[in-house]
Coordinates of N, CA and C in Angstrom, one line a residue:
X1 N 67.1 78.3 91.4 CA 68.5 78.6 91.3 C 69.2 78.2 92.6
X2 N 70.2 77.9 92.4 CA 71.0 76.8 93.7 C 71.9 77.6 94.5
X3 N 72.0 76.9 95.3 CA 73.5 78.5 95.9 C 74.1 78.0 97.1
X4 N 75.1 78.0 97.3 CA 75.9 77.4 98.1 C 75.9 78.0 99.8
X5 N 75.1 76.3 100.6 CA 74.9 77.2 101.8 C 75.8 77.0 103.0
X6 N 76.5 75.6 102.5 CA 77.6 75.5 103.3 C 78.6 75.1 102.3
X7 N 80.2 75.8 102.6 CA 81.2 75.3 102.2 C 81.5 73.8 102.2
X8 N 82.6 73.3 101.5 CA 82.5 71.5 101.3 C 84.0 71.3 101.7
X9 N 85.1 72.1 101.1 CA 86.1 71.7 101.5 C 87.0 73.0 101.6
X10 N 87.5 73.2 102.5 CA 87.9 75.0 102.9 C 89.5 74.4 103.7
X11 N 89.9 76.1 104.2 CA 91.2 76.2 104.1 C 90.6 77.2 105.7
X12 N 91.8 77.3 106.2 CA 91.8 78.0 107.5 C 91.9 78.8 107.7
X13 N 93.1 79.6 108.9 CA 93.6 81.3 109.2 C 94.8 81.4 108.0
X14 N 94.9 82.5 107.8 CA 95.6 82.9 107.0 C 96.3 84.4 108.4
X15 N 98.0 84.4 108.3 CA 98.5 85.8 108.9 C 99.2 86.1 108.4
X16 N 99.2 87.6 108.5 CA 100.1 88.7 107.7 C 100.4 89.6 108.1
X17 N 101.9 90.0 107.8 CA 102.6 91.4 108.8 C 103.2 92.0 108.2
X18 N 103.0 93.7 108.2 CA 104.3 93.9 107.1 C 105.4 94.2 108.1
X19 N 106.8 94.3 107.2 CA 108.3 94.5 107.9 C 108.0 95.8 107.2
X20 N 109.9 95.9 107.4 CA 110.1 97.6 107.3 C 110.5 97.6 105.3
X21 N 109.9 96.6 104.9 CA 110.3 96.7 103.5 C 109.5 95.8 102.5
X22 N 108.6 95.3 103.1 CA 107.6 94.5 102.6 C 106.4 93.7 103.3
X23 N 105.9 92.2 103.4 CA 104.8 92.2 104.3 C 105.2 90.1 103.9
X24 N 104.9 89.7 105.2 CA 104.9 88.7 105.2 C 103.5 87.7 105.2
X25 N 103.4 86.7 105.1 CA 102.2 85.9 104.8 C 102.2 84.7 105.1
X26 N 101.4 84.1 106.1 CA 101.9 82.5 106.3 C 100.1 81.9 105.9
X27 N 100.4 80.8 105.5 CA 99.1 79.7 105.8 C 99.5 78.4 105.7
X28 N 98.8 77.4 106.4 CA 99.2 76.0 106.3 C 98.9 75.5 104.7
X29 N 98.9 74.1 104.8 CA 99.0 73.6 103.5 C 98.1 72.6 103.2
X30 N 96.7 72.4 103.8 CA 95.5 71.3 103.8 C 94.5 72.1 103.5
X31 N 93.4 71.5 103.2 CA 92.6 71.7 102.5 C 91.5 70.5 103.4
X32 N 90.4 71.3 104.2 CA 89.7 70.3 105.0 C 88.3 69.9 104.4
X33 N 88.0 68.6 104.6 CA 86.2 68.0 104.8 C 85.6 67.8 105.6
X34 N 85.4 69.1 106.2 CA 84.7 69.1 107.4 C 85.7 69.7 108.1
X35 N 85.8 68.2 109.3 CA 87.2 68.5 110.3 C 88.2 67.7 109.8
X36 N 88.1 66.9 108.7 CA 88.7 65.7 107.8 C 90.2 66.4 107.3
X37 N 91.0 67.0 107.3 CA 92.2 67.5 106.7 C 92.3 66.1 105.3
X38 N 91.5 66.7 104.5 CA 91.4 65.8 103.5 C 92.1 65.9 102.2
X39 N 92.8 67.2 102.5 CA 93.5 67.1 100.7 C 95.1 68.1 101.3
X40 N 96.1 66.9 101.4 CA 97.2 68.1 101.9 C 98.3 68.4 101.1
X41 N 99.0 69.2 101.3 CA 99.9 69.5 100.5 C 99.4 70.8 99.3
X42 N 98.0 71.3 99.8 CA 97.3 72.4 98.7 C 98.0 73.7 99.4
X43 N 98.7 74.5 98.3 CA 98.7 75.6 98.7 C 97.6 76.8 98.7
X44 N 97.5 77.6 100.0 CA 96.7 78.6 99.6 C 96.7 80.0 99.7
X45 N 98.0 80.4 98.8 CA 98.6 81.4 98.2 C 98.7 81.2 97.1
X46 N 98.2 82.9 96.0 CA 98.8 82.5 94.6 C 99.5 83.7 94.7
X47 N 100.4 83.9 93.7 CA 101.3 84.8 93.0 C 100.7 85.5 91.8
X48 N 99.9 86.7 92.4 CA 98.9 87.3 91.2 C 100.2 88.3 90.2
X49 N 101.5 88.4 90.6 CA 102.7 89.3 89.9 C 103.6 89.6 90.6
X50 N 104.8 90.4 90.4 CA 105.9 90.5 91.4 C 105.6 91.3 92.6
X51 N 104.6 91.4 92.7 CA 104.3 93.2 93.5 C 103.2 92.3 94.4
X52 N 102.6 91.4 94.2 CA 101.4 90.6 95.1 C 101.3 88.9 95.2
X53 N 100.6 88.7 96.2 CA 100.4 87.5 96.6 C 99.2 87.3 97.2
X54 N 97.9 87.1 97.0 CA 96.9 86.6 97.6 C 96.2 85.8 98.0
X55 N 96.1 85.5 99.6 CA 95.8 84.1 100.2 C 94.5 84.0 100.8
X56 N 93.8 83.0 101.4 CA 92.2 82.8 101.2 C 92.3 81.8 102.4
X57 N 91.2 82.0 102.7 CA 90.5 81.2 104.0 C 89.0 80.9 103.8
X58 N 88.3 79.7 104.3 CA 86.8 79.4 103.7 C 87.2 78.8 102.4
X59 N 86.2 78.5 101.6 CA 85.6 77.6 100.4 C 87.0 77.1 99.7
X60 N 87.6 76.5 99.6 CA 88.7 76.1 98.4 C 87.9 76.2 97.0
X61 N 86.6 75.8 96.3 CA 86.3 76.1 95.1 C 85.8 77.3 94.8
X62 N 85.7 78.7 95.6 CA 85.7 79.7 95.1 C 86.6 80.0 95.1
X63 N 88.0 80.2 96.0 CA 89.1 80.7 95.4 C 89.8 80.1 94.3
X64 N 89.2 79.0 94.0 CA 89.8 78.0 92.3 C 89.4 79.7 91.6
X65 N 87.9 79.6 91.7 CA 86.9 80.3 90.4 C 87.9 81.8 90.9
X66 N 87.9 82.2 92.0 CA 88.3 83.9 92.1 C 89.7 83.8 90.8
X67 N 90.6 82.5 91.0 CA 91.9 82.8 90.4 C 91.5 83.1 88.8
X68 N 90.7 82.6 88.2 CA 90.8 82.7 86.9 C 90.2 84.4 86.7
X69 N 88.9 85.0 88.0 CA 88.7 86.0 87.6 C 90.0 86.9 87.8
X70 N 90.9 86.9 88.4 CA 92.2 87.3 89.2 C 92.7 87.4 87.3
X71 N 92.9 86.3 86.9 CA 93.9 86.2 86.0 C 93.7 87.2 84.6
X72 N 92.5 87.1 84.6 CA 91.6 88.1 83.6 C 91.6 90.1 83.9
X73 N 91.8 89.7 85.4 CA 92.1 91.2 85.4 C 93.7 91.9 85.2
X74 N 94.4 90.9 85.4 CA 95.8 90.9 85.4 C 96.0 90.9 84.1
X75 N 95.9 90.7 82.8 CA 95.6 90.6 81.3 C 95.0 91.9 81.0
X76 N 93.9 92.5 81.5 CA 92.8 93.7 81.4 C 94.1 94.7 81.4
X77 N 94.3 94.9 82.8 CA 95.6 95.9 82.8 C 96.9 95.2 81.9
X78 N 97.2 94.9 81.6 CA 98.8 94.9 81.0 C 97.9 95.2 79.4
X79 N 97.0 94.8 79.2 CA 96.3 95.8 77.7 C 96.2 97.1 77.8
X80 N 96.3 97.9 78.8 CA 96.3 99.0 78.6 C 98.1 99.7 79.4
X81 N 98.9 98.2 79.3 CA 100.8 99.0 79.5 C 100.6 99.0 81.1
X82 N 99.4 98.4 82.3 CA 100.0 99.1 83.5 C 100.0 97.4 84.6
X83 N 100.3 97.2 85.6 CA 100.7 96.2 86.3 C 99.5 96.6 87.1
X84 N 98.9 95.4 87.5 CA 97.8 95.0 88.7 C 98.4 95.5 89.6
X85 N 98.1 96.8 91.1 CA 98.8 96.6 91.9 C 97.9 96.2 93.3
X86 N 98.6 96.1 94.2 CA 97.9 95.5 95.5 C 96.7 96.5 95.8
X87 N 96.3 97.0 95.9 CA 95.4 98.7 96.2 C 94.4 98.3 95.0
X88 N 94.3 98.0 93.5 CA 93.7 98.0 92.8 C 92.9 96.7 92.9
X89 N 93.8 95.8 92.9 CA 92.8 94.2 93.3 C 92.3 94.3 94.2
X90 N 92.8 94.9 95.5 CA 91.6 95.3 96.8 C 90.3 95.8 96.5
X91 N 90.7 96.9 95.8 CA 89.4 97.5 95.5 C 88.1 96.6 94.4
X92 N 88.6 96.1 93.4 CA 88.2 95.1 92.3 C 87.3 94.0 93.7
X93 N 88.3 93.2 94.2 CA 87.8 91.8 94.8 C 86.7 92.3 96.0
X94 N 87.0 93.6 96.3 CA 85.7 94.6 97.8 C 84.3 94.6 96.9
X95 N 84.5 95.0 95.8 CA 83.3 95.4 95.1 C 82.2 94.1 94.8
X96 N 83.2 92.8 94.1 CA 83.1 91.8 93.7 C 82.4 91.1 94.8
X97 N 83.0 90.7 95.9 CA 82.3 90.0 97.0 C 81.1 90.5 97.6
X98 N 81.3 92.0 97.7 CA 80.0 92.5 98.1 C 78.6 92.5 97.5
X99 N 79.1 92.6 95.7 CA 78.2 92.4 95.0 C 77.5 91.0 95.1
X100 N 78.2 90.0 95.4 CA 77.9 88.3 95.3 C 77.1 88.3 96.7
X101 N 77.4 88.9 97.6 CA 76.9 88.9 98.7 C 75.3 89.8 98.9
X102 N 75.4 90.9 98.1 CA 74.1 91.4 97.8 C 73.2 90.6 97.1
X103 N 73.5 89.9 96.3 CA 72.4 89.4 95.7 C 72.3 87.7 96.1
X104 N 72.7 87.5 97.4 CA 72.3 86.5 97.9 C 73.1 85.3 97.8
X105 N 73.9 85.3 97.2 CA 75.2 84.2 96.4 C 76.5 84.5 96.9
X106 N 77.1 84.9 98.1 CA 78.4 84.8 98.6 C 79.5 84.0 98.5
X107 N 80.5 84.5 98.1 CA 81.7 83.6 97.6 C 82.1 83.5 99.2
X108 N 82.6 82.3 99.8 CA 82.8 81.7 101.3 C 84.3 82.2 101.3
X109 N 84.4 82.9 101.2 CA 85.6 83.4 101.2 C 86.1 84.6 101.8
X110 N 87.5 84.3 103.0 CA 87.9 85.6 103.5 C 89.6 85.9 102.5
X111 N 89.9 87.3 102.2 CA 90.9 87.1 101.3 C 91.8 87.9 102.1
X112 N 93.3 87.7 101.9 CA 94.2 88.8 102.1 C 94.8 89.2 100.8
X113 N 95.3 90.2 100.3 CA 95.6 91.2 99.2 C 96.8 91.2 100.2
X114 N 98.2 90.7 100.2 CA 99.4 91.1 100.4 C 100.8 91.7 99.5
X115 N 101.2 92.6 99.5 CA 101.8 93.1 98.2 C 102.6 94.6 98.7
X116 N 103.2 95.0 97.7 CA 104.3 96.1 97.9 C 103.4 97.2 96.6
X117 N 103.1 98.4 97.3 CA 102.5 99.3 96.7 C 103.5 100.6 96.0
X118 N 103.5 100.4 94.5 CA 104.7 101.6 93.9 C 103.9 103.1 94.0
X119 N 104.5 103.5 94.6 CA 103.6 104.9 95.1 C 104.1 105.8 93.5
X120 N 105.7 105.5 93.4 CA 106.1 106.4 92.3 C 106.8 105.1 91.3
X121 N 106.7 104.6 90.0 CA 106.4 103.8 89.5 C 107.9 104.2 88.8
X122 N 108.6 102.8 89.0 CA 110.0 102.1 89.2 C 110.7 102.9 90.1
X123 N 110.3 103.4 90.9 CA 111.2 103.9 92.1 C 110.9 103.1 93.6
X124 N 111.8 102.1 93.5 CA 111.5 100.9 94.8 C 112.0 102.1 95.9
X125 N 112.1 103.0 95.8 CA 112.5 103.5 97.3 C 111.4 104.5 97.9
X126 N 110.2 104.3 97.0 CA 109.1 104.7 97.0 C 107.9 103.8 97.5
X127 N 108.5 102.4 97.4 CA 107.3 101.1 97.3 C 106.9 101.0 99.1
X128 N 105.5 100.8 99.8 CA 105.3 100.5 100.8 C 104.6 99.6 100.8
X129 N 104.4 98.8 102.3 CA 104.3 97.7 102.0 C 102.6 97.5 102.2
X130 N 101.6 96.6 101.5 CA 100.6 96.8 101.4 C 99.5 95.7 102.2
X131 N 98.6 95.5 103.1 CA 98.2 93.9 103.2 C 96.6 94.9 103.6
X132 N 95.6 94.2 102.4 CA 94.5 94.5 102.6 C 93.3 93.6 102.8
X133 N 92.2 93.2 103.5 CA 91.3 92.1 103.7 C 90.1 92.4 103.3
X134 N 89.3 91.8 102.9 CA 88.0 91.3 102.5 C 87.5 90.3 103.0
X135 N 86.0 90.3 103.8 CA 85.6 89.3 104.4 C 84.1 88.7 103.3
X136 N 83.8 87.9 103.4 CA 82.9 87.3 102.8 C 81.4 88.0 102.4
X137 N 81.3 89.1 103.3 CA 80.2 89.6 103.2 C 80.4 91.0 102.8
X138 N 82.1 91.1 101.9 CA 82.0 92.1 101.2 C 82.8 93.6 102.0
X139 N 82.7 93.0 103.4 CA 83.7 94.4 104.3 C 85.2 94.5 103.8
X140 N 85.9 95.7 103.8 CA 87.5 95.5 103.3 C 87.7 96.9 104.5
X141 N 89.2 96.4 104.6 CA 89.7 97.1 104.9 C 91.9 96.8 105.1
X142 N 92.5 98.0 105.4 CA 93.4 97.9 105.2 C 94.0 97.6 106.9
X143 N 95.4 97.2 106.7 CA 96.1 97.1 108.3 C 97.4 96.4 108.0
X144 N 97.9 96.9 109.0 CA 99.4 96.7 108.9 C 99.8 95.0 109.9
X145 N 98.8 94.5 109.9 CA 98.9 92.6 110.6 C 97.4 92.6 110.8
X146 N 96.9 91.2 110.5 CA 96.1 90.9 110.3 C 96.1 88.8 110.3
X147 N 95.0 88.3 111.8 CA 95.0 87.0 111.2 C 93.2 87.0 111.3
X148 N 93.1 85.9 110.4 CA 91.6 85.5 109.8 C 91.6 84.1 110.7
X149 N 90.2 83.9 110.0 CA 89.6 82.3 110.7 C 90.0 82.5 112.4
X150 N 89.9 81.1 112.8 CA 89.9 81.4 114.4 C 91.1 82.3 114.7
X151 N 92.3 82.0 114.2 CA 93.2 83.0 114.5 C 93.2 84.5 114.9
X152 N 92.0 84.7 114.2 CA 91.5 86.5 114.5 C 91.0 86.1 116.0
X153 N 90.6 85.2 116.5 CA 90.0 84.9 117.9 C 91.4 85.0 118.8
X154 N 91.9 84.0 118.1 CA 92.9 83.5 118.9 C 94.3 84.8 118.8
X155 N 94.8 85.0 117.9 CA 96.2 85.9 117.6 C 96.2 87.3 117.5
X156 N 95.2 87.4 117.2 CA 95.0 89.7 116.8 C 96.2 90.0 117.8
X157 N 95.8 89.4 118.7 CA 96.1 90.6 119.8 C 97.6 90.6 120.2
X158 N 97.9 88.9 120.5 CA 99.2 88.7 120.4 C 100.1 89.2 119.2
X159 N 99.9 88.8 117.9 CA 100.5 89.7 116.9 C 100.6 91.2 116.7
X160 N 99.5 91.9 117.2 CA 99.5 93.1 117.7 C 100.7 93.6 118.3
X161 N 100.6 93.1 119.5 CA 101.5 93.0 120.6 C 102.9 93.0 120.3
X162 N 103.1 92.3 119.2 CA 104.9 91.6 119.0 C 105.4 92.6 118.2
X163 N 104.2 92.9 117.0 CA 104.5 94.1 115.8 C 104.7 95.3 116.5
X164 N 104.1 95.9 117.3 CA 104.5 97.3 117.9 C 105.6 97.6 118.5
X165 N 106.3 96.5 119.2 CA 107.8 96.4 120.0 C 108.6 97.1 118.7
X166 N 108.7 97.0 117.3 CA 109.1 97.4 116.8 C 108.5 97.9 115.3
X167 N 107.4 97.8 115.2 CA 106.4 98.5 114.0 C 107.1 98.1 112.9
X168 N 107.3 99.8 112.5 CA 107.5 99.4 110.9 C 108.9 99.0 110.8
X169 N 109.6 99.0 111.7 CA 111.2 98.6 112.2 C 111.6 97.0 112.1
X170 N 110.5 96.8 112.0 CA 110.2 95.2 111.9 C 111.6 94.7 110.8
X171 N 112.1 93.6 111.3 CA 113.0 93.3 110.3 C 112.3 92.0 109.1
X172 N 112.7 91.5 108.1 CA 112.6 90.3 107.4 C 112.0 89.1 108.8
X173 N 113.6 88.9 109.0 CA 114.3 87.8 109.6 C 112.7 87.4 110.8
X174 N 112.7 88.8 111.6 CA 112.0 89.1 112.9 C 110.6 88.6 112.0
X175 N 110.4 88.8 111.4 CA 108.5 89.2 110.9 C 108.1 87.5 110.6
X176 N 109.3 86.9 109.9 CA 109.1 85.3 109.6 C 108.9 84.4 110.7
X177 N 109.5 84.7 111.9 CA 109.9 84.0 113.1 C 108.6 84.3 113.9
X178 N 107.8 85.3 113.9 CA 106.9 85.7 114.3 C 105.6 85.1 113.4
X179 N 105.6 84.7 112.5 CA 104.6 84.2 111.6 C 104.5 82.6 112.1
X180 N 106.1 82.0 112.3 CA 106.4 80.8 113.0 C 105.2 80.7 114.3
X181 N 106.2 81.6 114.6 CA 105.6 81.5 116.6 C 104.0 81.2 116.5
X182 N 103.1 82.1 115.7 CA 102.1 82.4 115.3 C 101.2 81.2 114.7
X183 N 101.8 80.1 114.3 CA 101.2 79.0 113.4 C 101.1 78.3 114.6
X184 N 102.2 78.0 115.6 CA 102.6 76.9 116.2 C 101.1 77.4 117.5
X185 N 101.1 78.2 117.9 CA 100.2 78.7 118.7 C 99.0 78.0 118.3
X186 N 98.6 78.4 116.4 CA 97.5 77.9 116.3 C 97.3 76.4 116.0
X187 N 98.2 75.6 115.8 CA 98.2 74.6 115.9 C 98.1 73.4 117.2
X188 N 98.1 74.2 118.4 CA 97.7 74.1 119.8 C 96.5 74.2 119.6
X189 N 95.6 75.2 119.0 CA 93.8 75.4 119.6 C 93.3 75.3 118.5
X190 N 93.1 75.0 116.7 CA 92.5 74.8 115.7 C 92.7 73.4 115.3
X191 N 91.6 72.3 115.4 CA 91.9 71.6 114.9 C 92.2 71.0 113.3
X192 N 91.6 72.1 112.8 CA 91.6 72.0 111.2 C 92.8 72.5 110.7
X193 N 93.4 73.5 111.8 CA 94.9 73.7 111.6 C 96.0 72.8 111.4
X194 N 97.1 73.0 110.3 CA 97.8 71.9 109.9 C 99.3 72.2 109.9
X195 N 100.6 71.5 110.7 CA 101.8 71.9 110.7 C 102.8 71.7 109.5
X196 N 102.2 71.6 108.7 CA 103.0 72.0 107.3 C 102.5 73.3 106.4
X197 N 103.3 74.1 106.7 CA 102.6 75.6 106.4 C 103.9 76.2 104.9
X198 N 103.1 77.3 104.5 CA 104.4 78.3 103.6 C 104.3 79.3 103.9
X199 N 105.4 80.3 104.0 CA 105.2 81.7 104.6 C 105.9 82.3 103.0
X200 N 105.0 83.0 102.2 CA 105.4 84.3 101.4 C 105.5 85.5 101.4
X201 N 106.8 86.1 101.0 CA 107.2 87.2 101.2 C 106.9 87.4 99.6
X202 N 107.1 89.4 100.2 CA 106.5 90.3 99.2 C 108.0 91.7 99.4
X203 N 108.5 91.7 98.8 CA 109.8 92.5 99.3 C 109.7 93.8 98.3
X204 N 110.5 94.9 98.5 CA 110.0 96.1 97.8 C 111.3 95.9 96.7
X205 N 112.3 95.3 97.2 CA 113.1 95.0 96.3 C 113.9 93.8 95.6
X206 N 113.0 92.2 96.2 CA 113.2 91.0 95.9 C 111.8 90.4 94.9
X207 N 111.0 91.5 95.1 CA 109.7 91.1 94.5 C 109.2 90.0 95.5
X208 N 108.2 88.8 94.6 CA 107.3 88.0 95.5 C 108.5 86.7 95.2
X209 N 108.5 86.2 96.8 CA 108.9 84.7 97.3 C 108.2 83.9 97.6
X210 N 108.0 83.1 97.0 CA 106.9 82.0 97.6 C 107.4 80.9 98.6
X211 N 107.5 80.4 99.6 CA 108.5 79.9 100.5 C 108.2 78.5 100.2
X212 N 109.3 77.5 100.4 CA 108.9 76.2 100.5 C 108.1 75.5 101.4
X213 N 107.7 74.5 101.3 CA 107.0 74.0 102.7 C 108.1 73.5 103.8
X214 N 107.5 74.0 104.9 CA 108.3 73.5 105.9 C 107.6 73.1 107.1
X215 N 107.5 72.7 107.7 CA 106.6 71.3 109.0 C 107.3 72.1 110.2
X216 N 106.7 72.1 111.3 CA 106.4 72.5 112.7 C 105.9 71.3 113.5
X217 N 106.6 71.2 114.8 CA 106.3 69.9 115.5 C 105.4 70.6 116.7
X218 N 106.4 71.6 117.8 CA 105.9 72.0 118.7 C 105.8 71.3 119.7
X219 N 105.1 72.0 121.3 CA 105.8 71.1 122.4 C 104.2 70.8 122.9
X220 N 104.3 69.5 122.5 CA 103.3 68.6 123.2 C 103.4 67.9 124.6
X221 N 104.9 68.1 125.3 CA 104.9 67.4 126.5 C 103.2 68.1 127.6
X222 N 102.7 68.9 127.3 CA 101.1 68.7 128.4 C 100.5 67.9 128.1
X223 N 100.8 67.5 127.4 CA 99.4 65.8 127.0 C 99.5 65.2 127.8
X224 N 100.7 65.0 128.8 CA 101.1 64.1 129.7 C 100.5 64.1 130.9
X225 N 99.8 65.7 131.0 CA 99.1 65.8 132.2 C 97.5 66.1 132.0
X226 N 97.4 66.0 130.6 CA 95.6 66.2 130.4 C 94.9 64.6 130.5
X227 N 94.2 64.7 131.4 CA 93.8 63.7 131.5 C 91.5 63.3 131.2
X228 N 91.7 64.2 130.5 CA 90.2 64.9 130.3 C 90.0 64.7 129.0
X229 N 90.7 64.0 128.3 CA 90.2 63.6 126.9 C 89.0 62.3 126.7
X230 N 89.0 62.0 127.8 CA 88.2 60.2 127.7 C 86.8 60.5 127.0

């Protein structure tokens, strides 16, 4: 039986914040071979319903396979009248990975579950905002910002940092600009990291936005003085 021991063509950090009314989401838009940025323009966010958005880091062909298992549970619930919500696919995809992971077959994959949770069902003034992870080997847990891949090296702390000045006070506007700042950083120290990114929002009362692509340049004038590349 065969099993997959290295990834072939994967996706990077994925970051996520909630505001005071939903939770924002950024990831670039390549898809790498190796260090090769070999397939671009892939997004790696889907739109699992109005209420979620889930994005992936590691293997691009397991999250192909996760989406169709994704789609089949989305179908499961509306046969029984109820909506997938962010809290329930957490729990489904925790179980799922850890199971693949116990028996020796791990899907290469880190996930975020971003989404607005109906606490009291059609009462948006009830909805909070939801962002839950799953790492490859099956751990989950919940948090109010969260970056994966190197970015968890590199950003925790600084997004930490920016989120608390104003927590759940966080505005839209503020939480996007900060997802910005956040790419551009890692576009300085990841080289698999790529400046054409999408940031999705999850709103308690706009539902899911999926953003267009938009490109980041950033200030390269220090190249001027590194001279330690040779």
């Amino acid at each position: 039986m065969q099993r997959t021991l290295n990834p072939t063509c994967t996706g990077t950090s994925v970051i996520a914040l909630q505001y005071e009314k939903g939770v924002v989401i950024m990831t670039d838009r390549v898809v790498s071979y190796g260090k090769t940025a070999r397939y671009k323009n892939v997004s790696r966010q889907y739109k699992v319903n109005n209420n979620m958005i889930i994005a992936f880091g590691g293997d691009h062909a397991d999250f192909q396979w996760l989406q169709n298992v994704i789609e089949r549970q989305v179908l499961a619930w509306k046969m029984i009248g109820q909506d997938l919500s962010p809290k329930a696919l957490h729990g489904y995809l925790t179980s799922l990975m850890y199971a693949r992971r116990t028996r020796m077959n791990p899907l290469w994959n880190t996930l975020v579950v971003a989404g607005v949770e109906d606490e009291e069902k059609n009462n948006k003034e009830s909805s909070t905002p939801f962002i839950g992870v799953i790492t490859q080997k099956g751990v989950a847990y919940q948090t109010k910002h969260v970056a994966t891949g190197i970015a968890a090296m590199l950003l925790n702390q600084a997004v930490e940092d920016e989120w608390k000045k104003k927590g759940d006070k966080l505005t839209r506007a503020e939480a996007e600009a900060l997802v910005r700042k956040a790419l551009e950083l890692t576009i300085y120290h990841d080289c698999c990291a790529d400046n054409d990114f999408e940031i999705g929002v999850v709103d308690a009362e706009d539902g899911v936005t999926l953003g267009k692509q938009e490109t980041i340049i950033g200030d390269w004038s220090i190249a001027e003085t590194n001279c330690q590349y040779e």
